[in-house]
């Protein structure tokens, strides 16, 4: 992965207009897979499972096996299409996309080609500057996920240089909806932010529909980002690259920024962009070339003869339309209102892509203020240090439990941060971490009083000042007491007790 | 028990007759199974109808006998042995589809039709030979050597289901299962003097049938009589939720239809359409002569013979040889050495891509490779519309021709194959000539309508069996059984015997026949 | 292929198709197939004569629609059943040689 020449971002934007396009894959959280009754590892509460334990003959593509469509996946796909403002096709069809790859059990993927279930919609995306950007949706189509490869040997654990690979087909056949945007122009310098905001908006939609767990770090939601540069004012389209499987909101933003800078540098130097697939590397913050597009990409699509056309009735479509959750803008207003956030506070949550997290945390019992504080504060800070999305660190349920412990006075903020660290380190739920690390606030006044008395005795000058009514002098006592208590005391209570002891002694 | 004589008698019984003897406990399933295993041991070295003989047949038979002794209520074919085409997945036997690439593969599941056989307590005897992945009309494309026609061991038994047809014709089994993508049940029936039925598409589950061309494949019965085919069809037919293309029709009893037809003795009021495009030039004289006689016989029995024209049938073979290879090229992609089957490492090792390519090169025979490449071509960018797309339109035209023909006729008839059995090796080097064998049977697959091949006598010039094909509109399988059973009875009356009773009892010496 | 052969296919095309179909055909096979397929393609190309734009396509012989399965978990294979046919395995996963290409 050689580090490419990059042009300054502002300079790049002076010279070129970025043209974007996204393909977002959403894993549906149905109980079973798209075409087989095997349990779905992307279902609520499910996990990847032990290798090859969630498979039927269909998932393995065994000779003679046949696919049968999951009705719930159809309903979810229609709901998603409607939420994206799409037309639902009166007739849609599955097709086979033929290519050989060891994670693809049949060596064809059942997908949709020229007759997708949903087409022509739009998503309104809010930017930090308060403007709304409309992203047009070309289509949303159903398909199946592939199995999971593990590359063994070689230096990197990556595909290049591996000695061999291992295949687990548990994920093979997980229902996917692929959402494809039309070409996005006019984003200009907001392009990286728009990219993140768009994926975040899709995430909000699928979560509010309840059709996907939408955990990007688990691959429930994956983004392929297309980008090309057009010389400003030329009206000519550039050659695009497609960066695959960008698996966090943060990476989506960084990928776009990086590709703009990389392509601009090449074009400005008189070079040409190669139409290719690229891969995003989180560690180095760069993309590297994958496979050039070639005639090997002749997928030989044809109608899947083992499956029949999907023709949803008007009644079904209207039933699903009526059951749609409120539109995103309405939802945002409602949440802002009910949480009592200021414009700034609410915008902070939305722009951090944490609306879903805060909402789920409040639903799990935290106060809105605590939920916002933890997500946009300490958790976001830790995520930034670790270069991951906040949502990948900790679950809303755990944050809510933490917030409840703070609100009830069982934890101080300082202790709560330690508990959070423990939760992130995988030591268990907040309650378990409190237990294991012994991090409870000491609410035993006896122990506090003993420590306070010790501290007052060792600093008689301070004791005098307090008795003289200089209450702020108590601060000099709080420090040593908290230290003696290993931080596990409520500072407000300590202060209260200091004043009480100072005036009762002597 | 007179040993040999009694056993010989058992194998000569039809499934219906054997069934009756089993039900009356005159014969046990173990005896019936043993008789057929003995027959297989005796003749299959020459016929090579089987690729695998079940080790469990006698055990299964003993269980059925036990159940019967305990007074269990058993289905009509309980205890009757059956041979299973190797294209069908069986839990207890290798399922290779006649291919080296699947040699020794034992599936972890049963095909739906196999489950149904087991539930109805039939006795699986073994797996029958076939053209590799059902691609062929002679069974010469099996990776495990050809099957020989019991009527003349130097000749082909038809294909792809030559093994099932030969097993039934050679009295190695009273019943067999076949699969028919373009005639693989009906054409072997024609050239072995047996009965083969391709049901309406979707009438019998395809789940567990190793796919050749998904939109054409259909599993069906291979037997010596129309009634036996109907009895077996009653067992294997019906809706299967594992197959999206499976029909939800509530089917009438086909056995009932066959019995009604056999008893009728008349075809009064039946309009029999003779398909102009499926006869005449290119058809062997002896085949055409027997076909004309069969028509006369039907007319004499009161049938109204009408000529129908189906101009689009002229394009059927062309459309078929685009659709089939296209679907097959995709269906056969799964044979890649990763999850099952053969793996061949190229010299010096290589990447997974190299290993896949080397495996498929070594594991597939010439005909399979030919059709995969043809299908890949037909689907590839720039050619799709002209080839695959056009073929799908021809399919519509053929359906329209059928619809128009069925306005004028209740059933359509043609010879089931243009010639009698040809010599082994005769057409092996000329794929196009081989493809033309299916000219009569392909239209039914393209339109999804049911069709049956049944014996119509020996051709004068070579004394080999010829077959007539009866087709009915989709869903009207019962009509075929009714008309077929009537015709079968009329023909046997006119001959004074069944055709199959004249089959040589190879390798039994002259004079040892029943 | 020699210039005297009017085949609609040439050896380069057949080699390309063999690559798409992942079959390591030998040069002799490619040569032979080029001729054979040429003859076959010429004879089947006539489908386009009648496939006029007004004729709809038929992909299924019996047209059904909306054939679905309820979202209810069913029986799965055991790990041993799943791996029973594997040419090579490592623990409970299928083992394959190193992969040259990349995910699509």
Coordinates of N, CA and C in Angstrom, one line a residue, chain B residues 361-495:
Chain B
X361 N -11.8 -29.1 -15.3 CA -11.3 -29.6 -16.5 C -11.2 -31.2 -16.4
X362 N -10.8 -31.7 -15.3 CA -10.6 -33.1 -15.1 C -11.9 -33.8 -14.8
X363 N -12.8 -33.1 -14.1 CA -14.0 -33.7 -13.5 C -15.2 -33.7 -14.5
X364 N -15.2 -32.9 -15.5 CA -16.3 -32.8 -16.4 C -15.9 -33.5 -17.7
X365 N -16.9 -34.2 -18.3 CA -16.6 -34.9 -19.6 C -16.8 -33.9 -20.8
X366 N -16.5 -34.3 -22.0 CA -16.5 -33.5 -23.1 C -17.8 -32.8 -23.4
X367 N -18.9 -33.6 -23.3 CA -20.2 -33.0 -23.6 C -20.6 -31.9 -22.6
X368 N -20.3 -32.2 -21.3 CA -20.6 -31.2 -20.3 C -19.8 -29.9 -20.5
X369 N -18.6 -30.0 -20.9 CA -17.7 -28.8 -21.1 C -18.3 -28.1 -22.3
X370 N -18.7 -28.9 -23.4 CA -19.2 -28.3 -24.6 C -20.4 -27.4 -24.2
X371 N -21.3 -28.0 -23.4 CA -22.6 -27.2 -23.1 C -22.3 -26.1 -22.2
X372 N -21.4 -26.2 -21.3 CA -21.1 -25.1 -20.3 C -20.5 -23.9 -21.1
X373 N -19.6 -24.2 -22.1 CA -19.0 -23.1 -22.9 C -20.1 -22.5 -23.7
X374 N -21.0 -23.3 -24.3 CA -22.1 -22.8 -25.1 C -23.0 -21.9 -24.3
X375 N -23.3 -22.4 -23.1 CA -24.2 -21.6 -22.3 C -23.6 -20.3 -21.8
X376 N -22.3 -20.4 -21.5 CA -21.6 -19.2 -21.1 C -21.6 -18.1 -22.2
X377 N -21.4 -18.7 -23.4 CA -21.5 -17.8 -24.6 C -22.9 -17.2 -24.7
X378 N -23.9 -18.0 -24.6 CA -25.3 -17.5 -24.8 C -25.7 -16.4 -23.8
X379 N -25.1 -16.5 -22.7 CA -25.4 -15.5 -21.6 C -24.5 -14.3 -21.6
X380 N -23.4 -14.3 -22.3 CA -22.4 -13.3 -22.1 C -22.8 -12.0 -22.8
X381 N -22.2 -10.9 -22.2 CA -22.5 -9.6 -22.7 C -22.4 -9.5 -24.2
X382 N -23.4 -8.9 -24.8 CA -23.4 -8.7 -26.2 C -24.1 -9.8 -27.0
X383 N -24.3 -10.9 -26.4 CA -24.9 -12.0 -27.1 C -26.3 -12.4 -26.5
X384 N -26.5 -11.9 -25.2 CA -27.7 -12.4 -24.5 C -29.0 -12.2 -25.3
X385 N -29.2 -11.0 -25.8 CA -30.4 -10.7 -26.5 C -30.6 -11.6 -27.7
X386 N -29.6 -11.7 -28.5 CA -29.7 -12.5 -29.7 C -29.9 -14.0 -29.4
X387 N -29.3 -14.5 -28.4 CA -29.4 -15.9 -28.1 C -30.4 -16.3 -27.0
X388 N -30.0 -16.0 -25.8 CA -30.8 -16.4 -24.7 C -32.2 -15.7 -24.7
X389 N -32.1 -14.4 -24.9 CA -33.3 -13.6 -25.0 C -34.3 -14.1 -26.1
X390 N -33.7 -14.4 -27.2 CA -34.6 -14.8 -28.4 C -35.2 -16.2 -28.0
X391 N -34.4 -17.1 -27.4 CA -34.8 -18.4 -27.1 C -36.0 -18.3 -26.1
X392 N -36.0 -17.4 -25.2 CA -37.1 -17.2 -24.3 C -38.4 -16.8 -25.0
X393 N -38.2 -16.0 -26.1 CA -39.3 -15.6 -26.9 C -39.9 -16.8 -27.7
X394 N -39.0 -17.6 -28.2 CA -39.4 -18.8 -28.9 C -40.3 -19.6 -28.0
X395 N -39.9 -19.7 -26.8 CA -40.6 -20.4 -25.8 C -42.1 -19.9 -25.7
X396 N -42.3 -18.6 -25.7 CA -43.6 -18.1 -25.7 C -44.4 -18.6 -27.0
X397 N -43.7 -18.5 -28.1 CA -44.4 -18.9 -29.4 C -44.8 -20.4 -29.3
X398 N -43.9 -21.2 -28.7 CA -44.2 -22.7 -28.6 C -45.4 -22.9 -27.7
X399 N -45.4 -22.1 -26.6 CA -46.6 -22.2 -25.7 C -47.9 -21.8 -26.5
X400 N -47.8 -20.8 -27.3 CA -49.0 -20.4 -28.1 C -49.4 -21.4 -29.0
X401 N -48.4 -22.1 -29.7 CA -48.8 -23.2 -30.6 C -49.4 -24.3 -29.9
X402 N -48.9 -24.6 -28.7 CA -49.6 -25.7 -27.9 C -51.0 -25.3 -27.6
X403 N -51.2 -24.1 -27.1 CA -52.5 -23.6 -26.8 C -53.5 -23.7 -27.9
X404 N -53.0 -23.3 -29.1 CA -53.9 -23.4 -30.3 C -54.2 -24.9 -30.6
X405 N -53.1 -25.7 -30.5 CA -53.3 -27.1 -30.9 C -54.3 -27.8 -29.9
X406 N -54.2 -27.4 -28.6 CA -55.1 -28.0 -27.6 C -56.6 -27.4 -27.7
X407 N -56.7 -26.4 -28.6 CA -58.1 -26.0 -28.9 C -58.8 -27.0 -29.8
X408 N -57.9 -27.6 -30.6 CA -58.5 -28.6 -31.6 C -58.4 -30.0 -31.2
X409 N -57.6 -30.3 -30.2 CA -57.4 -31.7 -29.8 C -57.3 -31.8 -28.3
X410 N -57.7 -33.0 -27.8 CA -57.6 -33.3 -26.3 C -56.2 -33.7 -26.0
X411 N -55.6 -34.5 -26.8 CA -54.2 -34.9 -26.6 C -53.5 -34.8 -28.0
X412 N -52.2 -34.6 -27.9 CA -51.4 -34.5 -29.1 C -50.5 -35.8 -29.1
X413 N -50.3 -36.3 -30.3 CA -49.4 -37.5 -30.4 C -48.3 -37.3 -31.5
X414 N -47.3 -38.0 -31.3 CA -46.2 -38.0 -32.2 C -45.3 -39.3 -31.9
X415 N -44.4 -39.7 -32.8 CA -43.5 -40.7 -32.3 C -42.7 -40.1 -31.1
X416 N -42.3 -41.0 -30.2 CA -41.6 -40.5 -29.0 C -40.1 -40.3 -29.3
X417 N -39.6 -40.9 -30.4 CA -38.3 -40.7 -30.9 C -38.2 -40.9 -32.4
X418 N -37.4 -40.2 -33.1 CA -37.4 -40.3 -34.5 C -36.9 -41.6 -35.1
X419 N -36.1 -42.3 -34.3 CA -35.5 -43.6 -34.7 C -35.6 -44.6 -33.6
X420 N -35.3 -45.8 -34.0 CA -35.1 -46.9 -33.0 C -33.7 -46.7 -32.4
X421 N -33.3 -47.5 -31.4 CA -32.0 -47.4 -30.8 C -30.9 -47.4 -31.8
X422 N -30.0 -46.5 -31.8 CA -28.8 -46.5 -32.7 C -27.7 -47.3 -32.0
X423 N -26.6 -47.5 -32.8 CA -25.5 -48.3 -32.3 C -24.7 -47.4 -31.3
X424 N -24.1 -48.0 -30.3 CA -23.2 -47.3 -29.4 C -22.1 -46.8 -30.2
X425 N -21.7 -45.5 -30.0 CA -20.6 -44.9 -30.7 C -21.0 -44.2 -32.0
X426 N -22.2 -44.5 -32.5 CA -22.6 -44.1 -33.8 C -22.7 -42.5 -33.9
X427 N -23.2 -41.9 -32.9 CA -23.3 -40.4 -33.0 C -22.5 -39.7 -32.0
X428 N -21.5 -40.4 -31.4 CA -20.7 -39.8 -30.3 C -19.9 -38.6 -30.8
X429 N -19.4 -38.7 -32.0 CA -18.6 -37.6 -32.5 C -19.3 -36.6 -33.3
X430 N -20.7 -36.6 -33.3 CA -21.4 -35.6 -34.0 C -22.5 -35.1 -33.1
X431 N -22.1 -34.1 -32.2 CA -23.1 -33.6 -31.2 C -24.4 -33.1 -31.8
X432 N -24.3 -32.5 -33.0 CA -25.6 -32.0 -33.6 C -26.5 -33.1 -33.9
X433 N -26.0 -34.2 -34.5 CA -26.8 -35.3 -34.8 C -27.5 -35.9 -33.5
X434 N -26.7 -35.9 -32.5 CA -27.2 -36.4 -31.2 C -28.3 -35.6 -30.7
X435 N -28.1 -34.2 -30.8 CA -29.1 -33.3 -30.3 C -30.5 -33.5 -31.1
X436 N -30.4 -33.9 -32.3 CA -31.7 -34.1 -33.1 C -32.5 -35.2 -32.6
X437 N -32.0 -36.1 -31.8 CA -32.8 -37.2 -31.2 C -33.9 -36.7 -30.4
X438 N -33.8 -35.5 -29.9 CA -34.8 -35.0 -28.9 C -35.9 -34.1 -29.6
X439 N -35.9 -34.2 -30.9 CA -36.8 -33.3 -31.7 C -38.2 -33.4 -31.3
X440 N -38.6 -34.6 -31.0 CA -40.1 -34.9 -30.7 C -40.4 -34.5 -29.2
X441 N -39.4 -34.6 -28.3 CA -39.7 -34.5 -26.9 C -39.5 -33.1 -26.4
X442 N -38.6 -32.3 -27.0 CA -38.3 -31.0 -26.4 C -39.4 -30.0 -26.3
X443 N -40.4 -30.0 -27.3 CA -41.4 -28.9 -27.1 C -42.2 -29.0 -25.8
X444 N -42.4 -30.2 -25.4 CA -43.2 -30.4 -24.1 C -42.4 -29.8 -22.9
X445 N -41.1 -29.9 -22.9 CA -40.3 -29.3 -21.8 C -40.3 -27.8 -21.9
X446 N -40.2 -27.3 -23.1 CA -40.2 -25.8 -23.2 C -41.5 -25.2 -22.8
X447 N -42.6 -26.0 -23.0 CA -43.9 -25.4 -22.6 C -44.4 -25.9 -21.3
X448 N -43.7 -26.9 -20.7 CA -44.1 -27.4 -19.4 C -45.2 -28.4 -19.4
X449 N -45.7 -28.8 -20.6 CA -46.8 -29.7 -20.6 C -46.4 -31.2 -20.4
X450 N -47.3 -32.0 -19.9 CA -46.9 -33.4 -19.6 C -46.8 -34.2 -20.9
X451 N -46.0 -35.2 -20.9 CA -45.8 -36.1 -22.1 C -45.4 -37.5 -21.6
X452 N -45.9 -38.5 -22.4 CA -45.6 -39.9 -22.1 C -45.1 -40.6 -23.3
X453 N -44.1 -41.4 -23.1 CA -43.6 -42.3 -24.1 C -44.1 -43.7 -23.8
X454 N -44.8 -44.4 -24.8 CA -45.1 -45.8 -24.5 C -45.0 -46.6 -25.8
X455 N -44.8 -48.0 -25.6 CA -44.4 -48.8 -26.7 C -45.5 -48.8 -27.8
X456 N -45.1 -48.8 -29.1 CA -46.1 -48.9 -30.1 C -45.6 -50.0 -31.2
X457 N -44.8 -50.9 -30.7 CA -44.4 -52.0 -31.6 C -43.0 -52.0 -32.0
X458 N -42.6 -53.0 -32.8 CA -41.2 -53.1 -33.2 C -41.1 -52.6 -34.7
X459 N -40.0 -51.9 -34.9 CA -39.8 -51.4 -36.3 C -39.5 -52.6 -37.2
X460 N -40.1 -52.6 -38.4 CA -39.9 -53.8 -39.2 C -38.4 -54.0 -39.6
X461 N -37.7 -52.9 -39.9 CA -36.4 -53.1 -40.5 C -35.4 -53.6 -39.5
X462 N -35.5 -53.3 -38.2 CA -34.5 -53.7 -37.3 C -35.0 -54.5 -36.1
X463 N -36.4 -54.7 -36.0 CA -37.0 -55.4 -35.0 C -36.7 -54.8 -33.6
X464 N -36.6 -53.5 -33.6 CA -36.3 -52.8 -32.3 C -37.6 -52.0 -31.9
X465 N -37.7 -51.7 -30.6 CA -38.9 -51.0 -30.1 C -39.0 -49.6 -30.7
X466 N -40.3 -49.2 -30.9 CA -40.6 -47.8 -31.2 C -41.6 -47.4 -30.1
X467 N -41.7 -46.0 -29.9 CA -42.6 -45.5 -28.9 C -43.4 -44.4 -29.5
X468 N -44.6 -44.2 -28.9 CA -45.5 -43.1 -29.3 C -45.5 -42.2 -28.1
X469 N -45.6 -40.9 -28.4 CA -45.7 -39.9 -27.4 C -47.1 -39.3 -27.3
X470 N -47.6 -39.2 -26.1 CA -48.9 -38.6 -25.9 C -48.7 -37.3 -25.0
X471 N -49.2 -36.2 -25.5 CA -49.0 -35.0 -24.7 C -50.4 -34.4 -24.4
X472 N -50.5 -33.8 -23.2 CA -51.8 -33.1 -22.8 C -51.5 -31.7 -22.3
X473 N -52.5 -30.9 -22.2 CA -52.3 -29.6 -21.6 C -51.7 -29.7 -20.2
X474 N -51.0 -28.6 -19.8 CA -50.5 -28.5 -18.4 C -51.6 -28.8 -17.4
X475 N -51.3 -29.5 -16.4 CA -52.2 -29.9 -15.3 C -53.0 -31.1 -15.7
X476 N -53.0 -31.5 -17.0 CA -53.9 -32.6 -17.4 C -53.2 -34.0 -17.5
X477 N -52.3 -34.2 -16.6 CA -51.6 -35.5 -16.6 C -52.5 -36.7 -16.6
X478 N -53.6 -36.6 -15.9 CA -54.6 -37.7 -15.8 C -55.1 -38.1 -17.1
X479 N -55.3 -37.1 -18.0 CA -55.8 -37.4 -19.3 C -54.8 -38.3 -20.1
X480 N -53.5 -38.1 -19.9 CA -52.5 -38.9 -20.6 C -52.6 -40.4 -20.1
X481 N -52.8 -40.5 -18.7 CA -52.9 -41.9 -18.2 C -54.2 -42.6 -18.7
X482 N -55.2 -41.8 -18.9 CA -56.5 -42.4 -19.3 C -56.3 -42.9 -20.8
X483 N -55.9 -41.9 -21.6 CA -55.8 -42.3 -23.0 C -54.6 -43.3 -23.3
X484 N -53.5 -43.1 -22.5 CA -52.4 -44.0 -22.6 C -52.8 -45.4 -22.3
X485 N -53.5 -45.6 -21.2 CA -53.9 -46.9 -20.8 C -54.8 -47.6 -21.8
X486 N -55.7 -46.8 -22.4 CA -56.6 -47.3 -23.4 C -55.8 -47.8 -24.6
X487 N -54.9 -46.9 -25.1 CA -54.1 -47.2 -26.2 C -53.2 -48.5 -26.0
X488 N -52.6 -48.5 -24.8 CA -51.8 -49.7 -24.4 C -52.6 -51.0 -24.5
X489 N -53.8 -50.9 -24.0 CA -54.7 -52.1 -24.0 C -55.1 -52.5 -25.4
X490 N -55.4 -51.5 -26.2 CA -55.7 -51.7 -27.6 C -54.5 -52.4 -28.4
X491 N -53.3 -51.8 -28.1 CA -52.2 -52.3 -28.8 C -51.9 -53.8 -28.4
X492 N -51.9 -54.0 -27.1 CA -51.6 -55.4 -26.6 C -52.7 -56.4 -27.1
X493 N -53.9 -55.9 -27.2 CA -55.0 -56.7 -27.8 C -54.6 -57.1 -29.2
X494 N -54.2 -56.1 -29.9 CA -53.9 -56.3 -31.4 C -52.7 -57.2 -31.5
X495 N -51.7 -57.1 -30.6 CA -50.5 -58.0 -30.7 C -50.8 -59.4 -30.0

